[in-house]
Amino acid sequence: MDETASYPPIEPSNFDLIVIGTGLPESILASAASATGKTVLHLDPNPFYGTLYSSLPLTELTSFLQSQSQPLTPENDESTPQLLTLPLYSSIEINSLSSEPIENSRKFNLDLSGPRVLLCSDSMIDLILKTGINQYMEFKSVDASFVGDAEGNLGSVPDSRSAIFKDRSLSFTEKNQLMKLFKLVQGHIGKESGEDDLISEEDLESPFVEFLDKFGLSQKLKSIILYAIVMADHDQDNLENCKDVINTKSGIDRLALYHSSIGRFPNANGPMIYPIYGQGELPQAFCRRAAVKGCIYVLRMPIAALLMDKDGLTYKGVKLVSGQELFSNQLILAPCFMIPSRLTPAAQVANSYDVGRRDAKEMVARGICIAKSSVKPEAANCLVFFPPKSLYPEQETTVRVLQLSSNVAAGPSGMFVTYLSAMCKNAVEGKKLLDAAISALFSLPICGNSENNGIDKLSEHTDSKPILLWSALYIQELTMFQDSFNSISFTPLPDEHLHYNNILDATEKLYQKIYPNEEFLTQTNLSDESVDDDSSELD
Amino acid sequence: MHGRPRKAPTQEEQEASSLKAVKLRELQSQLLNFHRNKIYTKEAVDISTKLLESNPEHYTGWNYRKLSVQNLLESALDSDSVQSILDEELRLVENALKQNFKSYGAWHHRKWILSKGHSSTDKELRLLGKFQKLDARNFHAWNYRRFITALKEIPDEKELQYTTDMIYDNFSNYSAWHNRSVLLSHLMEAREEGYSGKENVLGEEFEFVRSALFTDPDDQSGWFYHLWLLYQTLKREPLLITSWPSIGSNIQLSVNGYLDGQSLLPVLHFKSKARKYPIILCFNEAVEGVNSSTVTVECEYHAGDDLIWTPLSANKLDFAQAWLTYLNFPDEVNSLKPYSVKITVAHVPGITSLSGAPCSTTHTSFTVCVSLHDLKHAEVQTMERFSWKEENFRARATQPQDANLLHSLGNLKITMENKPIASDWSMDTISTEIAHCRELLSATNCKIGKLTLARLLMAHNTLISYSRPNDGAEIHYDEILALYRDLMKMDPKHLCYYEDEYSLALLKQLTSNTESLLKYSYEYQESTSPSMKSNLCLRLSGLSLSRLGSMECLLWVQMLDLSHNKLRSVEGLEALQLLSYLNLSNNKICSFTALEPIRMLKALQVLDVSYNEIGAHSVDTSRYLCSSPMNHAVGNDWNFEEFANGGIKLNDHWDAFLVFKDLNLIQLEILGNPVVNDQLKAFLFKIMPALKWLDGDNCN
């Protein structure tokens, strides 16, 4: 309280929009609104940018996870409603097997909602280029993708013509079939309108896995395409119980997106890139752009209460812990905040509920591992996919793994940070998925060794798998509990995907709902920095 | 850099380019003036810089540049000034290359500067790295790279790795594959560590390129490399494969054509009024160096040292697949008992193939005797007009003793003592490649894959014929023919090539064994003319042949019917030195020069070239294949005056003259060709005094 009290009062006190939380969707919205001339105040109770999308030092990460895992109950029952914290994270499990990572805590930039990368041709990259925020960021390419199994064998993902040519694990016939499929997809996507469809309408509507079967692809190739390129979450071979059956049309679209991502930037090797200093750079870059357009930023500023109209139902503004009252027409809240239920009109809530999603409660299990060597010696930054059934027979969803090295500043030099995620129905399943993947990739120090004397010897262990030094596992909710009502809106949660596309879509929709007549982030004319020159930002 | 369609220039672009042309013309005339007057002042050199930077294709400009550099270097005082002169040239070339990456003159100039030895090759390599990143396939850059790596003495193995990297990056790179073949050739030749075993090296390369072929069968660059590997696999020393008289044969010579009575042994008959008989040696590829010191002929009556061997080739100058010499008949006194002739092709450097490989030692031998009846019979030489009419021919396949005869005619292959064994490795490699090719074709319908399969099968057949002749093991001719028929439909643009390959395969099939040859063998017996002895005729008519091959198996043929085919050329026919009767009617021969191989057939008496296309095309497209009067190799012995005095306009019919002047034809059919007219006929009578029948007209 002392600290916040020292803040000078915010001028002015009336805004078109107040945004609380500096996660990616909030930052994009602040940036978009301020770009159209709206007066925007962007607040964050935390001392860092990014909220649920931030990249944090190791100790900050653990304490943030803890802070977001239990509901903050109102201290007293005042007439002004307080903003509550939604317990998004659960079953947090920190496992510190060596003191080394903690000693170097500040040298880590750990993503809260990892693993996540950008596909060079996806809509997020387009937005980055369009808004010119690439001038605030640098990227590195993800070196390679692999498909893993329970033993930790990592097979390469032949995702391009030259990768197919190079791959020694494919049979010659497989090479032929795979390239034929890629060519068909390119032909299908590149065809002029009016030309005959290379793939029939009927095929496009059928499940992609059936299309691949028809193509005569081996199980191995199917698995690579479905889980490592198209990035399906659920077991596509089990069509009856599969929650996200990918049809041929969307399968082909995703394949095409993947392919068009290869070679978009001459200095990016593969289809995917990752921001140096972590994905938290992304919301920060949008905030900088918003600030340039006049948005006011205040961090470390908790909200004491919401200000409501006399009727107690209409939003007016917020009261800061500093005591200052600020007013706006619209309020956007990060999804980790909760409004006391007595304020939310039940009828409205019921209408806007996405019933299907609410019924089947979904979660994503996330993990962060730190080790001193790479899971694949020749790759510093790489992706690993464990398709359904690859780790154990009952495995229903894909476990995705992203390993990053110090060359993207994920951690101190010589350390590798590995993110894992998997969709799950409950914490038990989620943990089981991640544990299986972790034991496939890492070896654990032998029990009984104390932290300080065992580790170094173990690194010479005959088992070539990297030794796990530190890990954090947690379950994140995927179900939105809150929906927008009157002037209050909630931004989307970090989803289970490896990319930002769905988050971006939801953000754009939200913006158009709030400002139906305004454009969503138009092209920025940079006088001297050409947007096309993005490649120079890519390392 | 590749596959970008050219756009029509816009109005502005056209104006800009004509403006540029005016400027360039101005610069050019200035430069030519300096060049002529040997002016190398700074001002003059600057003009050439301007010109070459905007038009690197100006060759004279580059030459002027070289002279000026030479001039400057003479007056250069120290190494620093030499360096700066050369650096300036490198800078100029760099700018010129930016303007046009594919300028031969600019690249050449750079080589010239580098060869002065003052410039850093490291810098050149870095520059090349940049260039080759921009356009990985540019062959100028690859060419220059070979030059630089040789200067810098970079080991071939390291460069090989570079090609691997480039190919991994994008395997559609003809230049990289090509450089790979160059480097591997060096490494294998030098027997460098790890490259001494051709088997291992080529085996790995086949595997390497197979990945490319399967990944993208429609990309041809890998297939080209595959073809190179196939050649390397099949590469071997040249071999003597057949001869006439054939190995182990008995030959009976006569002067007047009357032959001894029925002999139990298969006997070849040969008559010659000139009392000499030919010996023909056929190799599996064109060779040079066949002469009396490299080939020894041992027989009782000949020393053999003085024999003159003539290459039987229309255009390869000193190289030929077939070589000819003549032996005289033995003296009549000694002719009563058969004597043997042994020919040894020596394994000394001397007989070499086009690639320089030496021929290995091979023998062939036969026995000769002279007909006893020669002296008893008077000559009967009232030559009637010969007719190719169907009723004059009788199939001979049904007569068993002919099989015996043909066997001795056809079994010519020299495979006895010096059996040229195809290595198991070559055979295995080809079989493996055939299997992979079939696998690929089962999944992908790709023309170059089909072509490769046909080539592989053909190679397989050849290897089999080397090691196990006539044992009937897996012969694929029908499959090969079907593949080429398929290709003709699939890829009509290359129809002529496929027709030629089809013809070669078909002829190989027909000549591969005696049984199949018998099917095409007929007896000629003209009912109305008892004076004509019965004769064996090989009738290869109506087979859609567009090209000739396998002539080494037909050296014995004296009467050959090739009518009703699609022959565009008769190359190969020159090896058939016994040929007396030849029917080429109803083919697609479109010029006299296409008949040039016939010029070498000294025994030819009856020729039918009616109903071809001679004279139908104003441009003689076969001329580039054949020699012409402009070629110094022929025509030295012409006596133009003689003909000029005879009132013949030689310049109208020089091509006919070239073919026919040395022939001793008695009968010629030439009707049905657009070129024919009375003037030509008169000309032909004039140059061939022996000619009795021309298109059925008796010259008398």
GROMACS .gro file of C-alpha atoms in nm, chain B residues 104-442:
model
  339
  643TYR     CA    1   3.090  -1.525  -7.020
  644GLY     CA    2   3.322  -1.236  -7.093
  645ALA     CA    3   3.309  -1.106  -6.737
  646TRP     CA    4   3.374  -1.445  -6.579
  647HIS     CA    5   3.656  -1.506  -6.819
  648HIS     CA    6   3.812  -1.173  -6.738
  649ARG     CA    7   3.799  -1.258  -6.371
  650LYS     CA    8   3.975  -1.587  -6.434
  651TRP     CA    9   4.236  -1.403  -6.631
  652ILE     CA   10   4.299  -1.162  -6.343
  653LEU     CA   11   4.312  -1.442  -6.088
  654SER     CA   12   4.557  -1.637  -6.298
  655LYS     CA   13   4.798  -1.346  -6.255
  656GLY     CA   14   4.831  -1.483  -5.904
  657HIS     CA   15   4.813  -1.163  -5.704
  658SER     CA   16   4.460  -1.181  -5.575
  659SER     CA   17   4.311  -1.346  -5.271
  660THR     CA   18   4.134  -1.669  -5.349
  661ASP     CA   19   3.965  -1.654  -5.009
  662LYS     CA   20   3.783  -1.343  -5.113
  663GLU     CA   21   3.679  -1.514  -5.434
  664LEU     CA   22   3.536  -1.805  -5.238
  665ARG     CA   23   3.338  -1.572  -5.016
  666LEU     CA   24   3.206  -1.391  -5.321
  667LEU     CA   25   3.114  -1.721  -5.479
  668GLY     CA   26   2.935  -1.820  -5.160
  669LYS     CA   27   2.716  -1.513  -5.199
  670PHE     CA   28   2.659  -1.567  -5.569
  671GLN     CA   29   2.575  -1.931  -5.524
  672LYS     CA   30   2.331  -1.850  -5.250
  673LEU     CA   31   2.150  -1.615  -5.485
  674ASP     CA   32   2.145  -1.863  -5.769
  675ALA     CA   33   2.255  -2.207  -5.663
  676ARG     CA   34   2.239  -2.354  -6.011
  677ASN     CA   35   2.430  -2.096  -6.212
  678PHE     CA   36   2.686  -2.292  -6.403
  679HIS     CA   37   2.915  -1.994  -6.456
  680ALA     CA   38   2.961  -1.970  -6.081
  681TRP     CA   39   3.020  -2.346  -6.055
  682ASN     CA   40   3.266  -2.329  -6.335
  683TYR     CA   41   3.451  -2.047  -6.166
  684ARG     CA   42   3.435  -2.238  -5.841
  685ARG     CA   43   3.623  -2.527  -6.001
  686PHE     CA   44   3.881  -2.280  -6.124
  687ILE     CA   45   3.925  -2.122  -5.780
  688THR     CA   46   3.934  -2.448  -5.588
  689ALA     CA   47   4.203  -2.570  -5.826
  690LEU     CA   48   4.402  -2.252  -5.770
  691LYS     CA   49   4.358  -2.278  -5.398
  692GLU     CA   50   4.422  -2.652  -5.407
  693ILE     CA   51   4.115  -2.728  -5.204
  694PRO     CA   52   4.089  -3.106  -5.179
  695ASP     CA   53   3.823  -3.262  -5.397
  696GLU     CA   54   3.677  -3.431  -5.097
  697LYS     CA   55   3.595  -3.098  -4.937
  698GLU     CA   56   3.432  -2.975  -5.253
  699LEU     CA   57   3.238  -3.298  -5.270
  700GLN     CA   58   3.097  -3.214  -4.929
  701TYR     CA   59   3.003  -2.872  -5.064
  702THR     CA   60   2.804  -3.033  -5.344
  703THR     CA   61   2.637  -3.257  -5.086
  704ASP     CA   62   2.533  -2.952  -4.886
  705MET     CA   63   2.404  -2.774  -5.193
  706ILE     CA   64   2.212  -3.081  -5.299
  707TYR     CA   65   2.066  -3.121  -4.951
  708ASP     CA   66   1.956  -2.763  -4.974
  709ASN     CA   67   1.779  -2.815  -5.304
  710PHE     CA   68   1.846  -3.120  -5.513
  711SER     CA   69   1.711  -2.964  -5.833
  712ASN     CA   70   2.060  -2.850  -5.913
  713TYR     CA   71   2.211  -2.980  -6.233
  714SER     CA   72   2.534  -2.792  -6.168
  715ALA     CA   73   2.583  -2.943  -5.824
  716TRP     CA   74   2.516  -3.295  -5.949
  717HIS     CA   75   2.750  -3.232  -6.238
  718ASN     CA   76   3.028  -3.105  -6.017
  719ARG     CA   77   2.977  -3.411  -5.803
  720SER     CA   78   3.039  -3.634  -6.101
  721VAL     CA   79   3.350  -3.436  -6.192
  722LEU     CA   80   3.489  -3.456  -5.839
  723LEU     CA   81   3.411  -3.824  -5.798
  724SER     CA   82   3.579  -3.898  -6.129
  725HIS     CA   83   3.894  -3.725  -6.003
  726LEU     CA   84   3.881  -3.897  -5.668
  727MET     CA   85   3.827  -4.241  -5.818
  728GLU     CA   86   4.094  -4.187  -6.078
  729ALA     CA   87   4.343  -4.074  -5.817
  730ARG     CA   88   4.233  -4.363  -5.595
  731GLU     CA   89   4.216  -4.133  -5.297
  732GLU     CA   90   4.160  -4.274  -4.954
  733GLY     CA   91   3.806  -4.405  -4.942
  734TYR     CA   92   3.750  -4.368  -5.315
  735SER     CA   93   3.955  -4.653  -5.455
  736GLY     CA   94   3.672  -4.901  -5.470
  737LYS     CA   95   3.447  -4.797  -5.757
  738GLU     CA   96   3.190  -5.043  -5.626
  739ASN     CA   97   3.150  -4.875  -5.288
  740VAL     CA   98   3.160  -4.521  -5.416
  741LEU     CA   99   2.907  -4.578  -5.691
  742GLY     CA  100   2.689  -4.789  -5.463
  743GLU     CA  101   2.660  -4.502  -5.216
  744GLU     CA  102   2.596  -4.254  -5.493
  745PHE     CA  103   2.317  -4.466  -5.635
  746GLU     CA  104   2.160  -4.468  -5.292
  747PHE     CA  105   2.208  -4.094  -5.253
  748VAL     CA  106   2.050  -4.002  -5.582
  749ARG     CA  107   1.772  -4.256  -5.534
  750SER     CA  108   1.637  -4.040  -5.254
  751ALA     CA  109   1.607  -3.752  -5.496
  752LEU     CA  110   1.447  -3.967  -5.765
  753PHE     CA  111   1.184  -4.099  -5.531
  754THR     CA  112   1.118  -3.768  -5.363
  755ASP     CA  113   1.054  -3.591  -5.689
  756PRO     CA  114   1.059  -3.821  -5.991
  757ASP     CA  115   0.963  -3.535  -6.221
  758ASP     CA  116   1.276  -3.344  -6.143
  759GLN     CA  117   1.526  -3.441  -6.407
  760SER     CA  118   1.850  -3.326  -6.248
  761GLY     CA  119   1.883  -3.638  -6.036
  762TRP     CA  120   1.806  -3.860  -6.331
  763PHE     CA  121   2.094  -3.707  -6.521
  764TYR     CA  122   2.327  -3.795  -6.240
  765HIS     CA  123   2.177  -4.141  -6.231
  766LEU     CA  124   2.259  -4.178  -6.599
  767TRP     CA  125   2.618  -4.082  -6.528
  768LEU     CA  126   2.632  -4.344  -6.254
  769LEU     CA  127   2.492  -4.599  -6.497
  770TYR     CA  128   2.769  -4.518  -6.745
  771GLN     CA  129   3.028  -4.554  -6.471
  772THR     CA  130   2.883  -4.890  -6.378
  773LEU     CA  131   2.899  -5.016  -6.734
  774LYS     CA  132   3.229  -4.855  -6.817
  775ARG     CA  133   3.488  -5.107  -6.923
  776GLU     CA  134   3.778  -5.148  -7.163
  777PRO     CA  135   3.691  -5.175  -7.529
  778LEU     CA  136   3.649  -5.527  -7.661
  779LEU     CA  137   3.674  -5.702  -7.987
  780ILE     CA  138   3.331  -5.858  -8.009
  781THR     CA  139   3.292  -5.997  -8.359
  782SER     CA  140   3.487  -6.046  -8.676
  783TRP     CA  141   3.444  -6.157  -9.031
  784PRO     CA  142   3.538  -6.426  -9.109
  785SER     CA  143   3.385  -6.526  -8.782
  786ILE     CA  144   3.574  -6.709  -8.515
  787GLY     CA  145   3.615  -7.079  -8.587
  788SER     CA  146   3.462  -7.054  -8.930
  789ASN     CA  147   3.573  -7.228  -9.247
  790ILE     CA  148   3.578  -7.015  -9.552
  791GLN     CA  149   3.596  -7.117  -9.910
  792LEU     CA  150   3.722  -6.862 -10.156
  793SER     CA  151   3.649  -6.852 -10.524
  794VAL     CA  152   3.725  -6.619 -10.804
  795ASN     CA  153   3.421  -6.663 -11.020
  796GLY     CA  154   3.141  -6.751 -10.787
  797TYR     CA  155   3.108  -7.118 -10.857
  798LEU     CA  156   3.124  -7.299 -10.535
  799ASP     CA  157   3.220  -7.640 -10.427
  800GLY     CA  158   2.953  -7.903 -10.392
  801GLN     CA  159   2.768  -7.968 -10.071
  802SER     CA  160   3.002  -7.985  -9.781
  803LEU     CA  161   2.913  -8.145  -9.454
  804LEU     CA  162   3.081  -7.875  -9.258
  805PRO     CA  163   2.920  -7.535  -9.249
  806VAL     CA  164   3.124  -7.332  -9.490
  807LEU     CA  165   3.128  -6.967  -9.578
  808HIS     CA  166   3.177  -6.882  -9.938
  809PHE     CA  167   3.340  -6.575 -10.070
  810LYS     CA  168   3.420  -6.485 -10.424
  811SER     CA  169   3.635  -6.208 -10.551
  812LYS     CA  170   3.775  -6.147 -10.890
  813ALA     CA  171   4.033  -5.925 -10.735
  814ARG     CA  172   4.159  -6.228 -10.547
  815LYS     CA  173   4.144  -6.070 -10.207
  816TYR     CA  174   3.906  -6.106  -9.917
  817PRO     CA  175   3.819  -5.866  -9.639
  818ILE     CA  176   3.880  -5.907  -9.271
  819ILE     CA  177   3.653  -5.701  -9.047
  820LEU     CA  178   3.702  -5.651  -8.678
  821CYS     CA  179   3.412  -5.516  -8.474
  822PHE     CA  180   3.455  -5.362  -8.132
  823ASN     CA  181   3.187  -5.283  -7.876
  824GLU     CA  182   3.260  -4.912  -7.913
  825ALA     CA  183   3.452  -4.684  -8.142
  826VAL     CA  184   3.826  -4.725  -8.104
  827GLU     CA  185   4.138  -4.584  -8.263
  828GLY     CA  186   4.484  -4.721  -8.321
  829VAL     CA  187   4.403  -5.038  -8.513
  830ASN     CA  188   4.706  -5.099  -8.735
  831SER     CA  189   4.960  -5.363  -8.828
  832SER     CA  190   5.152  -5.309  -8.506
  833THR     CA  191   4.855  -5.343  -8.271
  834VAL     CA  192   4.685  -5.628  -8.458
  835THR     CA  193   4.885  -5.933  -8.558
  836VAL     CA  194   4.761  -6.159  -8.834
  837GLU     CA  195   4.927  -6.499  -8.837
  838CYS     CA  196   4.894  -6.727  -9.134
  839GLU     CA  197   5.121  -6.929  -9.349
  840TYR     CA  198   5.115  -6.704  -9.649
  841HIS     CA  199   5.110  -6.363  -9.504
  842ALA     CA  200   5.361  -6.180  -9.303
  843GLY     CA  201   5.079  -5.956  -9.198
  844ASP     CA  202   5.304  -5.662  -9.123
  845ASP     CA  203   5.207  -5.469  -9.428
  846LEU     CA  204   4.834  -5.479  -9.376
  847ILE     CA  205   4.655  -5.150  -9.386
  848TRP     CA  206   4.355  -5.118  -9.156
  849THR     CA  207   4.083  -4.873  -9.251
  850PRO     CA  208   3.830  -4.738  -9.003
  851LEU     CA  209   3.473  -4.799  -9.117
  852SER     CA  210   3.314  -4.482  -8.997
  853ALA     CA  211   3.144  -4.202  -9.174
  854ASN     CA  212   3.231  -3.925  -8.940
  855LYS     CA  213   3.439  -4.004  -8.637
  856LEU     CA  214   3.763  -3.952  -8.827
  857ASP     CA  215   4.012  -4.192  -8.672
  858PHE     CA  216   3.763  -4.367  -8.448
  859ALA     CA  217   3.547  -4.652  -8.565
  860GLN     CA  218   3.367  -4.948  -8.423
  861ALA     CA  219   3.453  -5.159  -8.727
  862TRP     CA  220   3.792  -5.184  -8.897
  863LEU     CA  221   3.871  -5.332  -9.236
  864THR     CA  222   4.170  -5.483  -9.409
  865TYR     CA  223   4.216  -5.720  -9.703
  866LEU     CA  224   4.409  -6.042  -9.736
  867ASN     CA  225   4.509  -6.179 -10.074
  868PHE     CA  226   4.405  -6.523 -10.188
  869PRO     CA  227   4.685  -6.771 -10.142
  870ASP     CA  228   4.878  -6.876 -10.444
  871GLU     CA  229   4.696  -7.140 -10.642
  872VAL     CA  230   4.976  -7.381 -10.586
  873ASN     CA  231   4.928  -7.369 -10.212
  874SER     CA  232   4.555  -7.352 -10.212
  875LEU     CA  233   4.467  -7.716 -10.201
  876LYS     CA  234   4.474  -7.763  -9.832
  877PRO     CA  235   4.293  -7.540  -9.588
  878TYR     CA  236   4.509  -7.314  -9.385
  879SER     CA  237   4.430  -7.116  -9.074
  880VAL     CA  238   4.449  -6.751  -8.996
  881LYS     CA  239   4.485  -6.625  -8.642
  882ILE     CA  240   4.428  -6.263  -8.552
  883THR     CA  241   4.536  -6.121  -8.220
  884VAL     CA  242   4.423  -5.784  -8.095
  885ALA     CA  243   4.705  -5.701  -7.862
  886HIS     CA  244   4.671  -5.561  -7.518
  887VAL     CA  245   4.922  -5.289  -7.560
  888PRO     CA  246   4.838  -4.925  -7.540
  889GLY     CA  247   4.756  -4.855  -7.895
  890ILE     CA  248   4.395  -4.947  -7.942
  891THR     CA  249   4.197  -4.712  -7.724
  892SER     CA  250   3.839  -4.598  -7.688
  893LEU     CA  251   3.722  -4.239  -7.705
  894SER     CA  252   3.762  -4.221  -7.328
  895GLY     CA  253   4.119  -4.346  -7.358
  896ALA     CA  254   4.069  -4.693  -7.214
  897PRO     CA  255   4.298  -4.952  -7.373
  898CYS     CA  256   4.163  -5.259  -7.544
  899SER     CA  257   4.235  -5.597  -7.390
  900THR     CA  258   4.392  -5.886  -7.576
  901THR     CA  259   4.154  -6.094  -7.786
  902HIS     CA  260   4.197  -6.357  -8.053
  903THR     CA  261   3.994  -6.472  -8.344
  904SER     CA  262   4.083  -6.738  -8.598
  905PHE     CA  263   3.937  -6.914  -8.898
  906THR     CA  264   4.042  -7.148  -9.176
  907VAL     CA  265   4.054  -7.068  -9.542
  908CYS     CA  266   4.062  -7.276  -9.855
  909VAL     CA  267   4.027  -7.200 -10.221
  910SER     CA  268   3.760  -7.355 -10.436
  911LEU     CA  269   3.893  -7.628 -10.660
  912HIS     CA  270   3.634  -7.561 -10.921
  913ASP     CA  271   3.737  -7.211 -10.986
  914LEU     CA  272   3.948  -7.290 -11.284
  915LYS     CA  273   3.706  -7.527 -11.447
  916HIS     CA  274   3.416  -7.291 -11.501
  917ALA     CA  275   3.392  -7.013 -11.743
  918GLU     CA  276   3.253  -6.683 -11.627
  919VAL     CA  277   2.889  -6.619 -11.681
  920GLN     CA  278   2.822  -6.253 -11.644
  921THR     CA  279   2.508  -6.152 -11.820
  922MET     CA  280   2.357  -5.972 -11.531
  923GLU     CA  281   1.981  -5.955 -11.542
  924ARG     CA  282   1.789  -5.694 -11.359
  925PHE     CA  283   1.758  -5.791 -10.998
  926SER     CA  284   1.413  -5.782 -10.847
  927TRP     CA  285   1.305  -5.759 -10.482
  928LYS     CA  286   0.967  -5.905 -10.569
  929GLU     CA  287   0.808  -6.106 -10.296
  930GLU     CA  288   0.784  -6.426 -10.502
  931ASN     CA  289   1.157  -6.440 -10.537
  932PHE     CA  290   1.201  -6.506 -10.167
  933ARG     CA  291   1.152  -6.825  -9.980
  934ALA     CA  292   1.149  -6.848  -9.604
  935ARG     CA  293   1.432  -7.062  -9.479
  936ALA     CA  294   1.342  -7.108  -9.120
  937THR     CA  295   1.195  -7.448  -9.188
  938GLN     CA  296   1.504  -7.599  -9.330
  939PRO     CA  297   1.712  -7.753  -9.056
  940GLN     CA  298   2.042  -7.752  -9.240
  941ASP     CA  299   2.004  -7.378  -9.272
  942ALA     CA  300   1.991  -7.349  -8.901
  943ASN     CA  301   2.325  -7.511  -8.907
  944LEU     CA  302   2.447  -7.271  -9.168
  945LEU     CA  303   2.309  -6.968  -8.995
  946HIS     CA  304   2.460  -7.084  -8.675
  947SER     CA  305   2.800  -7.059  -8.828
  948LEU     CA  306   2.709  -6.725  -8.974
  949GLY     CA  307   2.547  -6.581  -8.673
  950ASN     CA  308   2.757  -6.727  -8.400
  951LEU     CA  309   3.013  -6.463  -8.435
  952LYS     CA  310   3.062  -6.346  -8.085
  953ILE     CA  311   3.413  -6.377  -7.966
  954THR     CA  312   3.353  -6.511  -7.625
  955MET     CA  313   3.563  -6.820  -7.609
  956GLU     CA  314   3.904  -6.775  -7.458
  957ASN     CA  315   3.890  -6.408  -7.367
  958LYS     CA  316   3.541  -6.425  -7.240
  959PRO     CA  317   3.474  -6.071  -7.129
  960ILE     CA  318   3.317  -6.138  -6.797
  961ALA     CA  319   3.082  -5.874  -6.671
  962SER     CA  320   3.158  -5.825  -6.305
  963ASP     CA  321   2.903  -5.954  -6.061
  964TRP     CA  322   2.898  -5.611  -5.911
  965SER     CA  323   2.783  -5.440  -6.233
  966MET     CA  324   2.520  -5.705  -6.281
  967ASP     CA  325   2.397  -5.677  -5.923
  968THR     CA  326   2.394  -5.299  -5.936
  969ILE     CA  327   2.195  -5.291  -6.256
  970SER     CA  328   1.951  -5.550  -6.118
  971THR     CA  329   1.903  -5.344  -5.801
  972GLU     CA  330   1.844  -5.030  -6.000
  973ILE     CA  331   1.595  -5.212  -6.219
  974ALA     CA  332   1.404  -5.324  -5.910
  975HIS     CA  333   1.398  -4.971  -5.766
  976CYS     CA  334   1.296  -4.821  -6.094
  977ARG     CA  335   1.007  -5.065  -6.121
  978GLU     CA  336   0.904  -4.983  -5.767
  979LEU     CA  337   0.903  -4.614  -5.846
  980LEU     CA  338   0.710  -4.661  -6.168
  981SER     CA  339   0.449  -4.863  -5.986
   0.00000   0.00000   0.00000
